[in-house]
Coordinates of C-alpha atoms in Angstrom, one line a residue:
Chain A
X1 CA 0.0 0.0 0.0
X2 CA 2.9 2.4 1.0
X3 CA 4.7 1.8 -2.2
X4 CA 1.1 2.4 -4.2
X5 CA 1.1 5.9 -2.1
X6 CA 4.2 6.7 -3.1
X7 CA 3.7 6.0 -6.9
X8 CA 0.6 7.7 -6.6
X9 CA 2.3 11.0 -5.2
X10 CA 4.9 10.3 -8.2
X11 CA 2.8 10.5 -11.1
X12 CA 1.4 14.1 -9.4
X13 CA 4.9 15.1 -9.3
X14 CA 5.2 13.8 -13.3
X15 CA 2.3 17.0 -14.0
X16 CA 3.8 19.8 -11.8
X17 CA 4.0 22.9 -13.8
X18 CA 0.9 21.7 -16.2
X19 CA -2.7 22.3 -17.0
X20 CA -5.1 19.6 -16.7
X21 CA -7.9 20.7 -18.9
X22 CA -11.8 19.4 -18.6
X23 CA -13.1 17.8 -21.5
X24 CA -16.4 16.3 -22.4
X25 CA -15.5 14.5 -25.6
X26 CA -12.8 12.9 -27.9
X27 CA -12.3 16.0 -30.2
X28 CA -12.0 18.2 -27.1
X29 CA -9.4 15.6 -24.9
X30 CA -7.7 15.8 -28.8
X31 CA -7.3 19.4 -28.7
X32 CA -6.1 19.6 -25.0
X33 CA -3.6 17.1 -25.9
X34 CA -2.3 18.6 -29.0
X35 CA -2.2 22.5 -26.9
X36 CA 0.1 20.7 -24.5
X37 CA -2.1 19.5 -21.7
X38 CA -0.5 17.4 -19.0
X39 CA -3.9 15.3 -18.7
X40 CA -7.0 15.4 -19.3
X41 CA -10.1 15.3 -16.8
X42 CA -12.8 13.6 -18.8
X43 CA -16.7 14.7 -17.5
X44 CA -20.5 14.8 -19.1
X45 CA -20.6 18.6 -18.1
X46 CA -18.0 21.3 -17.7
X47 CA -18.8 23.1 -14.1
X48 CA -20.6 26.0 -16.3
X49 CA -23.1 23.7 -17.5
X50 CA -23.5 21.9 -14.3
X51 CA -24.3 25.1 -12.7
X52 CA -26.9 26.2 -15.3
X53 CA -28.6 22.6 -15.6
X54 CA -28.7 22.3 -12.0
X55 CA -30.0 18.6 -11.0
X56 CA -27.9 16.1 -10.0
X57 CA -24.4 15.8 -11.1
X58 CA -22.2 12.4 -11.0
X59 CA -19.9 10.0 -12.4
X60 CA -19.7 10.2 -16.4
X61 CA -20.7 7.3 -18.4
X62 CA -17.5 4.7 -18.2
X63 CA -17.8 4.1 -22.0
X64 CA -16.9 8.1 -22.4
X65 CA -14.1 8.4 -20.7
X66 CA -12.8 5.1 -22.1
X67 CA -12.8 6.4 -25.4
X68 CA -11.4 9.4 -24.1
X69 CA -8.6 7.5 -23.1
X70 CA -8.2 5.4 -26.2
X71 CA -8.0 8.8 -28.0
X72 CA -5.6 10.7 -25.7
X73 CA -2.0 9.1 -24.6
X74 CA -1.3 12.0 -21.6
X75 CA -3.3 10.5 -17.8
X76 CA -6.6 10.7 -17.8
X77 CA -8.5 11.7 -15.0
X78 CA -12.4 11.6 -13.9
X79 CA -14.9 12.5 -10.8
X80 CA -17.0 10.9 -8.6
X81 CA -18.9 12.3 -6.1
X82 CA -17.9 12.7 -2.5
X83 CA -18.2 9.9 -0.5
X84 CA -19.5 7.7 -3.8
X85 CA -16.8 4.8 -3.2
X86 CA -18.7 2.7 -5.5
X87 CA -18.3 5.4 -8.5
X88 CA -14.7 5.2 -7.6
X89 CA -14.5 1.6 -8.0
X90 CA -15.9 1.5 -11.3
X91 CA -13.2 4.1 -12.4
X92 CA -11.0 1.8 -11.0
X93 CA -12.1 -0.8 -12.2
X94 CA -11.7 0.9 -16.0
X95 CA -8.1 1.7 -15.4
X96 CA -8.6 5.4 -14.9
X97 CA -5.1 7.4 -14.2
X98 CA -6.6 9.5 -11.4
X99 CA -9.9 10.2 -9.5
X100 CA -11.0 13.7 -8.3
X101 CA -13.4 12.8 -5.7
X102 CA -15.3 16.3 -6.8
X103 CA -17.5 18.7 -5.0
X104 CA -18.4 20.0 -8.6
X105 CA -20.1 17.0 -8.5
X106 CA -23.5 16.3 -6.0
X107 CA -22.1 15.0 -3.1
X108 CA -23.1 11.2 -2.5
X109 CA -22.4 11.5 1.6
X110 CA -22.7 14.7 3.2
X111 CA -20.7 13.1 6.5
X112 CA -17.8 11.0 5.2
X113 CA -15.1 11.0 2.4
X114 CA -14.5 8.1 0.6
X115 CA -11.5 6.4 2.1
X116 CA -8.5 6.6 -0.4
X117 CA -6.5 4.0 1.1
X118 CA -8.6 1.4 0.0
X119 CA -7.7 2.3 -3.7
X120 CA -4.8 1.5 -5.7
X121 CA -5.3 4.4 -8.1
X122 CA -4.5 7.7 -7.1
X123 CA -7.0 10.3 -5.7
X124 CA -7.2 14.2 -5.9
X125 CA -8.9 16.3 -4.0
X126 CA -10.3 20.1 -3.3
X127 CA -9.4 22.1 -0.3
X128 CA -9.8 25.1 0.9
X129 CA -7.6 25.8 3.8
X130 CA -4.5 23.6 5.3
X131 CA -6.5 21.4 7.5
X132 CA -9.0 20.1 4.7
X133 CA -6.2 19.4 2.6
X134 CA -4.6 17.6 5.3
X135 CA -7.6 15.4 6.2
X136 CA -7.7 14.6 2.7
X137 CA -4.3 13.4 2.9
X138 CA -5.1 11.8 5.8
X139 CA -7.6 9.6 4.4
X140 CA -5.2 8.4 1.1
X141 CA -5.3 11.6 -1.3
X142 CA -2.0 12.0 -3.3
X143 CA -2.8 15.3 -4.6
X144 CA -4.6 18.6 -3.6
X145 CA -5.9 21.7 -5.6
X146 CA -7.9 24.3 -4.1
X147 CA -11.6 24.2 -4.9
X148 CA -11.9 28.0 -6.2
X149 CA -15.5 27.9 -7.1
X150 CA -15.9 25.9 -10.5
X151 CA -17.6 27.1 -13.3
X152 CA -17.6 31.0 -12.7
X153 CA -14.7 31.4 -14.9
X154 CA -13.9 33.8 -11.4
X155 CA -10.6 33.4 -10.0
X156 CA -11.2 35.2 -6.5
X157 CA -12.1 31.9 -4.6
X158 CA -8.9 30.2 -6.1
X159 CA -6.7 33.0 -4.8
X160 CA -8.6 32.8 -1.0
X161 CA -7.5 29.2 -0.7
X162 CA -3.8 28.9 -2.1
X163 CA -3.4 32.0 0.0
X164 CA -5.0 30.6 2.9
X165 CA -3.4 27.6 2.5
X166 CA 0.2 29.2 2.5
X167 CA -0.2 31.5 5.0
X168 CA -1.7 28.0 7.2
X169 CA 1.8 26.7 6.2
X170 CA 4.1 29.5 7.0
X171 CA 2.0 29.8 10.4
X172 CA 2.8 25.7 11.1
X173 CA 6.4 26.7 10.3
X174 CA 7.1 29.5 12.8
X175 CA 5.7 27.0 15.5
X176 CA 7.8 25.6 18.2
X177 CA 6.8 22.1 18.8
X178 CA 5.0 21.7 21.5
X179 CA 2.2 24.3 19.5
X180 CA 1.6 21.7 17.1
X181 CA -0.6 19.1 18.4
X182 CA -3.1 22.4 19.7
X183 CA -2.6 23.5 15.6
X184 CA -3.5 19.7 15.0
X185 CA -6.7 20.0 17.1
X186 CA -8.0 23.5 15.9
X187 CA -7.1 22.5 12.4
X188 CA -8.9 19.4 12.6
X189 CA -5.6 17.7 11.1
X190 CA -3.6 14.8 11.4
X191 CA -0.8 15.5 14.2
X192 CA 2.0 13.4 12.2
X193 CA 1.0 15.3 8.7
X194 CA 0.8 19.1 10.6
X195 CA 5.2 18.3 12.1
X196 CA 5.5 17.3 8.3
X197 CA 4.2 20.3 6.7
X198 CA 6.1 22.2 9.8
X199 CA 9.1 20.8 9.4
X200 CA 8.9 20.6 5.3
X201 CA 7.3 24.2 5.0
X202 CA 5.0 22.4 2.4
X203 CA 2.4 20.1 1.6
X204 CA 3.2 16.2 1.3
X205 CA 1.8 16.2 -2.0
X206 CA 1.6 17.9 -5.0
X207 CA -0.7 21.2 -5.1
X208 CA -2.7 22.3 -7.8
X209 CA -5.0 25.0 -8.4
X210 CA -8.7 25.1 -9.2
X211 CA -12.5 26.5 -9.4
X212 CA -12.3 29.7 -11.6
X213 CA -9.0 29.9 -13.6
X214 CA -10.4 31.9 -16.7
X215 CA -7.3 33.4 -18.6
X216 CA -3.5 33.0 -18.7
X217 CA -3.4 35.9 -16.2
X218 CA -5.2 33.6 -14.1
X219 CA -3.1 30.7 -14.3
X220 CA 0.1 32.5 -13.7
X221 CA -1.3 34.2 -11.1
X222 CA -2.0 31.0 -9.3
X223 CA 1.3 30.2 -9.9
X224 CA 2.9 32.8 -8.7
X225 CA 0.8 32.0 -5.4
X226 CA 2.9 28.8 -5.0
X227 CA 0.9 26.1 -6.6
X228 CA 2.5 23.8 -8.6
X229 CA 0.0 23.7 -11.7
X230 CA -3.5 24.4 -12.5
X231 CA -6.8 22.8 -13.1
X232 CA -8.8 24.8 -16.2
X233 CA -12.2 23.7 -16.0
X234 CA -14.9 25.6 -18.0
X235 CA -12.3 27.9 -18.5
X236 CA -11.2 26.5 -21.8
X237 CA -14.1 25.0 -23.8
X238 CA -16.9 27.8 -22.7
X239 CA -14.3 30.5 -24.3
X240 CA -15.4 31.5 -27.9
X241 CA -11.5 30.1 -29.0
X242 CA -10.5 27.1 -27.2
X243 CA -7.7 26.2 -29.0
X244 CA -6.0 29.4 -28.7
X245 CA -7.0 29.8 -25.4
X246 CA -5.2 26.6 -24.7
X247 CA -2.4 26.9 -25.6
X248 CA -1.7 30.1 -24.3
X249 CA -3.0 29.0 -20.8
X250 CA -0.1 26.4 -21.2
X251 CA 2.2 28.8 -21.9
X252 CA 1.5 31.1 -19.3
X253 CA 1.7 28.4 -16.9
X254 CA 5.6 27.4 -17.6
X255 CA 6.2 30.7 -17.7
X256 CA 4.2 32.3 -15.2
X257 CA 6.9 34.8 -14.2
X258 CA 7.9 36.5 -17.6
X259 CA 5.3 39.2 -17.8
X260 CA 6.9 39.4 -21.6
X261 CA 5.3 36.3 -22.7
X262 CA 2.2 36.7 -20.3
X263 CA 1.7 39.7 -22.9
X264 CA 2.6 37.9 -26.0
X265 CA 0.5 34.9 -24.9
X266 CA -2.7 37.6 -23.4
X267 CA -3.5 39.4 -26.8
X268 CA -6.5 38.8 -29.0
X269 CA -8.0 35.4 -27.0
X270 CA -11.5 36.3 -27.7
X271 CA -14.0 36.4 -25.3
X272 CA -13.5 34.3 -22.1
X273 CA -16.0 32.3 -20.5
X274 CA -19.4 33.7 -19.4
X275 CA -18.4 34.5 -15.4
X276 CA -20.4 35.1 -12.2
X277 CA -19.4 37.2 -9.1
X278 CA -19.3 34.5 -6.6
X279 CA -21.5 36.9 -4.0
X280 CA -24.3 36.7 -6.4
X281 CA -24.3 32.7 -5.5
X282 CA -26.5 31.6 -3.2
X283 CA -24.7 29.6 -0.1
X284 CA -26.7 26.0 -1.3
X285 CA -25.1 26.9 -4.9
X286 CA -21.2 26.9 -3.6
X287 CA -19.5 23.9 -4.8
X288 CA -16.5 24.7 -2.0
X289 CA -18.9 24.6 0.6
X290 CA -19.6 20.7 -0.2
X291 CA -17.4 18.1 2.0
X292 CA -15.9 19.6 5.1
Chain B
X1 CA 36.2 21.8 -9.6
X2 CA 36.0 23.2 -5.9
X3 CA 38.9 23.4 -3.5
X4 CA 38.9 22.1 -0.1
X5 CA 37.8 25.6 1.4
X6 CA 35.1 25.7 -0.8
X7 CA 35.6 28.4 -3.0
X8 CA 38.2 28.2 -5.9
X9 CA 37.6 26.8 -9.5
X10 CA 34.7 27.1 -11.8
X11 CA 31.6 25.2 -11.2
X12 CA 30.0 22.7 -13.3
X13 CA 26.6 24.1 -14.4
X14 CA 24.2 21.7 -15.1
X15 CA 20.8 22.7 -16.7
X16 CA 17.5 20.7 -15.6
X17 CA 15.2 21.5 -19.0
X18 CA 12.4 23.5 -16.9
X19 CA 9.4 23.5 -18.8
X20 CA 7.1 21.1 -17.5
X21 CA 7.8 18.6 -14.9
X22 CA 9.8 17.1 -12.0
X23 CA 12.5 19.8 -12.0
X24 CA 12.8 21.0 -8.9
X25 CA 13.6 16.5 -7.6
X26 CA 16.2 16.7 -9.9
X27 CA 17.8 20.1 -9.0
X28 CA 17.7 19.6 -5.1
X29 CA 19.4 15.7 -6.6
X30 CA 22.7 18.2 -8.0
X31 CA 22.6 20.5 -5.2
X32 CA 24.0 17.3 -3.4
X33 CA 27.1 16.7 -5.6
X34 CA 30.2 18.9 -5.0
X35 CA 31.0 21.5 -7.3
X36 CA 28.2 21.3 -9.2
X37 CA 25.6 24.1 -10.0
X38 CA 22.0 23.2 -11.4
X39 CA 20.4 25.6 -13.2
X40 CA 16.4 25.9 -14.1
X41 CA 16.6 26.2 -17.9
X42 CA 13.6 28.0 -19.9
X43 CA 15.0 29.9 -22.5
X44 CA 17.2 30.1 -25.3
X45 CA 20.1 32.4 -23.2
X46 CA 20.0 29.6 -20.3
X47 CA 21.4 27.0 -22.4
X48 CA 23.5 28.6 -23.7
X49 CA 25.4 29.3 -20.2
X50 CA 24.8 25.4 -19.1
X51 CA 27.7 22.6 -19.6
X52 CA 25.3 19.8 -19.6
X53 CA 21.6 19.8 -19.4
X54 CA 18.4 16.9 -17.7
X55 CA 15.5 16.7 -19.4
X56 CA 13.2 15.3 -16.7
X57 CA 9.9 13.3 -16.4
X58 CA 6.4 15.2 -17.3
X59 CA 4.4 14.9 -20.2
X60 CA 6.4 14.5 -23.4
X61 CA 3.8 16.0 -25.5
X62 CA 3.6 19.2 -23.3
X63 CA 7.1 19.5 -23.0
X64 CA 7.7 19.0 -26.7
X65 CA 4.9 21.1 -27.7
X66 CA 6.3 24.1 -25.0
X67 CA 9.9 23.1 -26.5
X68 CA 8.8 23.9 -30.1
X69 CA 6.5 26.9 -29.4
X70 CA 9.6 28.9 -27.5
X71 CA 12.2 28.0 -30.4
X72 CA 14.4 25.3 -27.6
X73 CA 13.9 22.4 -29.9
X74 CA 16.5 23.5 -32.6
X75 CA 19.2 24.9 -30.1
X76 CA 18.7 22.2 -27.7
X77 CA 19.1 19.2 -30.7
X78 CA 22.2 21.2 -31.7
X79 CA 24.2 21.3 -28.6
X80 CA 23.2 18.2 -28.0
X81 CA 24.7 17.1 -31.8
X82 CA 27.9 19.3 -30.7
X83 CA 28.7 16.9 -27.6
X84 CA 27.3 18.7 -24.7
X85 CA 26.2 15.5 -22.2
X86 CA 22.8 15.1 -21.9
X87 CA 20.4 12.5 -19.6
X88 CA 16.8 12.3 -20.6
X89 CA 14.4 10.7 -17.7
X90 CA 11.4 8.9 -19.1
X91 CA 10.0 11.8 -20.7
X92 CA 13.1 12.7 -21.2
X93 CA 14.0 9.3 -23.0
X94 CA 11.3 9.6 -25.3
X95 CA 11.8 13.6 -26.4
X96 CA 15.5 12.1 -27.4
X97 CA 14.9 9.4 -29.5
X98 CA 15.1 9.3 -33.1
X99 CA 11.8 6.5 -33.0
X100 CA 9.1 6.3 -31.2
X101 CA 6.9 3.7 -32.0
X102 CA 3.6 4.1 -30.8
X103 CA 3.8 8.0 -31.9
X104 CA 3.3 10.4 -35.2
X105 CA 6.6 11.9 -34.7
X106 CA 10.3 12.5 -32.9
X107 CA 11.4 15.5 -30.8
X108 CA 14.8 16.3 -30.7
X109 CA 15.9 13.4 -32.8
X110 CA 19.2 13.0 -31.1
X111 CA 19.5 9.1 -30.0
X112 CA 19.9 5.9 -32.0
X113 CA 16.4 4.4 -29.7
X114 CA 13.3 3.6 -30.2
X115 CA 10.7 4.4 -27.6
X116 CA 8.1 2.9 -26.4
X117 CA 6.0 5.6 -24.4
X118 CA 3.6 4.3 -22.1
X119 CA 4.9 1.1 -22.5
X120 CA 3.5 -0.2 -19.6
X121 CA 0.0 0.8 -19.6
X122 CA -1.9 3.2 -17.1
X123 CA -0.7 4.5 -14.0
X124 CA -2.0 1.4 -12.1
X125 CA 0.9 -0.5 -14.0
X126 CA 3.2 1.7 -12.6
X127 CA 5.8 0.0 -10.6
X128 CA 9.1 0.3 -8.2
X129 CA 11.7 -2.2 -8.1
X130 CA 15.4 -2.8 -7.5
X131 CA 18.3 -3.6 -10.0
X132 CA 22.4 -3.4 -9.9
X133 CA 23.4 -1.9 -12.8
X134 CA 27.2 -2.6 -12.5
X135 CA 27.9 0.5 -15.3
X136 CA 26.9 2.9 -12.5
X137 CA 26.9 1.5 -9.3
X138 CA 28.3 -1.8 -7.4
X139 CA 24.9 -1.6 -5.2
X140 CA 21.1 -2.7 -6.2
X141 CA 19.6 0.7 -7.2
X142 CA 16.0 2.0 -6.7
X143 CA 13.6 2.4 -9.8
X144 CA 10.7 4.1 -9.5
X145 CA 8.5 3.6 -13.2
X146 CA 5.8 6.0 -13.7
X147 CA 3.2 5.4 -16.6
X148 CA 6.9 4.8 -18.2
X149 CA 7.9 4.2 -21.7
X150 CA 11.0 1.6 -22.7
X151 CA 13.3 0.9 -25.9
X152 CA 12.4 -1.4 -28.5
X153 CA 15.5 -1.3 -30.1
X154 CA 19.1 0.2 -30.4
X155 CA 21.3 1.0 -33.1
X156 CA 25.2 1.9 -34.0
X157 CA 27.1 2.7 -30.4
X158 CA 24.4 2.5 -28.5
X159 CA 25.0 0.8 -24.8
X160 CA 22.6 -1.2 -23.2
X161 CA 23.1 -0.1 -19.2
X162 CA 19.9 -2.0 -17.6
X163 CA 16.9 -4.1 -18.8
X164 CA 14.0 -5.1 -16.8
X165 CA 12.3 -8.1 -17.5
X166 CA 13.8 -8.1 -20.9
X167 CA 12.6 -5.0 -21.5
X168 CA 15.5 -1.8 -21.9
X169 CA 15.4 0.6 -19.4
X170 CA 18.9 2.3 -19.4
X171 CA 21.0 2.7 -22.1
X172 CA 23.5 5.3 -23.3
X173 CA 25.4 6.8 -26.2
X174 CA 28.7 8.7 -25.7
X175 CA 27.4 11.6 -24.5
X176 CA 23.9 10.8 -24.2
X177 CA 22.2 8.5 -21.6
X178 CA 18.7 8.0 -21.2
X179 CA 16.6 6.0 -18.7
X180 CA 13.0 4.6 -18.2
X181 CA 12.5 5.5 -14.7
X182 CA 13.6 8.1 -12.3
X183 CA 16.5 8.4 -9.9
X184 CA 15.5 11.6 -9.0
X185 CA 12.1 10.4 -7.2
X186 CA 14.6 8.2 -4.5
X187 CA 17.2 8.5 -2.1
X188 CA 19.8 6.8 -4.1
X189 CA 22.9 9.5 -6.0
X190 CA 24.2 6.8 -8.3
X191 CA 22.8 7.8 -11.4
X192 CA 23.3 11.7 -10.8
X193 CA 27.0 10.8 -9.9
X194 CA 27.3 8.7 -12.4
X195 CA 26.0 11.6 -14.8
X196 CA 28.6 13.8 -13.7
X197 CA 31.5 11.8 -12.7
X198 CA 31.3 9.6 -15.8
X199 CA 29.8 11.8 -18.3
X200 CA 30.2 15.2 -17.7
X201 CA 33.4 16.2 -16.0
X202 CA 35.6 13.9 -18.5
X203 CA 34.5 16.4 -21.5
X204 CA 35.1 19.6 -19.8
X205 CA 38.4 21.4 -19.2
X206 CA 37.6 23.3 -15.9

């Protein structure tokens, strides 16, 4: 199991400084690919059209995402609900690179996470603040991102957890030890993962960012917040030039701190995504408030 | 190289190909080895100023495509053709050779392999094991394969270094070695020593 963890934690180090790009169909997974995608996360509904449809949201259809994976050689990812552990068998079950046990998606179980250490394929998961993404390690995740708030092409939410998250860290860091098991406790954390992250000054895993990445800006933004790469969700396929778009968030994401390129790679897009101001959202209607 | 106070002679600069990737595992690898000074590597100027360079793990089609798109492909195939040591890590392995088998086209085009890439399946055929490769080490060694690809087949001077389960995992060519998995996701220095000791500091005259 330990060696299976490790692997796991591996193949996120394998996509560090990438964009893993949703797609809902072959053609699209081909574009990402050919723009320079690290991996692909394959889903029935961007977050956008989640959002609008409203209803409830789950597990694509396994025969989708295995053609999505015949079409596509970079990892190919998918979601299941929180707390579904029988969605995450079947994507198991199918081979599936990673799992993003999703709050974009309805949650199956309002109480519990699925338990990650069950599974020999890797798990990602959303976070918030330093102690969700630590329970989420806790339980077998090899991989974090923020949780932003999907599908309002609004990268405010992003920004307050990767900032959160590092300041959390910084905070750990400065601690003498006996503070820790008190952080431990008010975090709601694992004790042995908060004297890692103190001692380490980082997470145990690989950090991505997500929920409202819109524009290269965007992504190197996040990177320059310290994350190691970035989930585009609706970001890419709702803009009226995906392709472009693409490739350019790709770009900006290697290189996040030459403001030269950010330029180069910025002009003539198009028009982003249609975006929401995430006050306008009614507290039952924010995907980061799902799982705890 | 260094003197024994520390300061003194020129450093060896080694470039770790930064586009995409695990850069950073093998920097902090060469930050262990005296003398030696690894260098992030994103642009044309950088590598120019390197003496060798790692391409690391990621995604070769993303690090190809970003190789291409920021004109690194043609200067980096050059040096490369002019002698400057080079080690490709899986992704690596596969943006060197001149064949890849399962794939529409090459990258740099530099090595007499042919590639497999992800020879082994998904990443639940990903794997760990241990080997002694007696080229670069007398003790077993660590491998860590991730969605990995291996060679098919070798040409002209090309040295077969390690196979597992008759499959090629390591292999080099004067100046260029290239391997399946990645000593930069262990403990173990043998391969980054081996990289410089055997492959870098005999063509330089520091």
């Amino acid at each position: 199991m330990n060696e299976r963890y490790e692997l796991n934690k591996n193949l996120a180090q394998m996509l560090k400084g990438g964009v893993i790009m949703d797609v809902v169909n072959v053609e699209q997974a081909q574009i990402a690919e050919k723009a320079g995608a690290v991996a692909v996360m394959a889903l029935e509904r961007v977050p956008a059209d989640i959002r609008k449809h409203g209803g409830v949201a789950r597990m694509s259809d396994p025969k989708m995402i295995k053609e999505i994976k015949a079409a596509v050689s970079i990892p190919v990812m998918a979601k299941v609900r929180i707390g579904h552990f029988v969605e995450a068998q079947i994507l198991e079950a199918i081979g599936i690179d990673y799992i993003d046990e999703s709050e974009v998606l309805t949650p199956a179980d309002e109480m519990f996470h699925i338990n990650k250490h069950d599974f020999k394929v890797p798990f990602v998961c959303g976070a918030r603040n330093l102690g969700e993404a630590l329970r989420r390690i806790g339980e077998g995740a090899s991989m974090i991102r923020t949780k932003g708030e999907a599908g309002t092409g609004n990268v405010v939410e992003a920004v307050r957890h990767m900032r959160t998250m590092m300041s959390e860290i910084r905070r750990l860091q400065n601690m003498p030890k006996e503070e820790l098991m008190t952080a431990a406790k008010e975090m709601g954390a694992p004790y042995d993962l908060v004297v890692w992250v103190a001692e380490h000054g980082r997470l145990p895993v690989v950090n991505f960012a997500a929920g409202g990445i819109a524009t290269p800006a965007d992504a190197a933004l996040m990177m320059q917040l310290g994350s190691d790469g970035v989930f585009v969700g609706s970001g890419i396929f709702k803009s009226s030039d995906p392709e472009k778009r693409a490739r350019a968030i790709v770009k900006a994401t290697t290189y996040y701190n030459d403001p030269k390129v950010l330029a180069e790679v910025s002009e003539d897009l198009g028009e982003a995504m249609y975006s929401l101001d995430v006050h306008q959202i009614s507290k039952e209607n924010l995907y980061a408030e799902r799982g705890w | 190289m260094q003197n024994a106070d520390g300061k003194g002679d020129k450093m060896i600069n080694i470039g770790v190909l930064g586009l995409q990737g695990a850069v950073v595992e093998h920097m902090e690898k060469l930050q262990q080895i005296n003398g030696v000074s690894p260098i992030k590597i994103k642009t044309k100027q950088e590598i120019e100023s390197v003496h060798a360079l790692i391409i690391p793990g990621g995604e070769s089609t993303a690090i190809g495509k970003l190789m291409e798109d920021f004109n690194l492909m043609y200067i980096i195939a050059d040096r490369i053709k002019k002698g400057m040591p080079v080690w490709g890590t899986c992704a690596g392995m596969i943006l060197m050779a001149k064949k890849i088998s399962n794939y529409h086209r090459t990258f740099l085009n530099v090595m007499d392999i042919k590639v497999k890439r992800n020879a082994y399946g998904s990443q639940l055929d990903s794997f760990r094991t241990t080997l002694r490769i007696p080229e670069v080490s007398d003790s077993e060694i660590p491998l860590v394969f991730i969605r990995a690809p291996y060679v098919e087949e070798v040409w002209n001077d090309v040295k077969i270094l390690a196979r597992v389960d008759d499959k090629i995992v390591a292999c080099r060519q004067a100046h260029m070695l290239a391997t399946s998995f990645h000593p930069e996701l262990t403990d173990d220095m043998s391969f980054h020593k081996y990289f410089v000791e055997q492959m870098v500091i005999p063509v330089l005259n520091l």
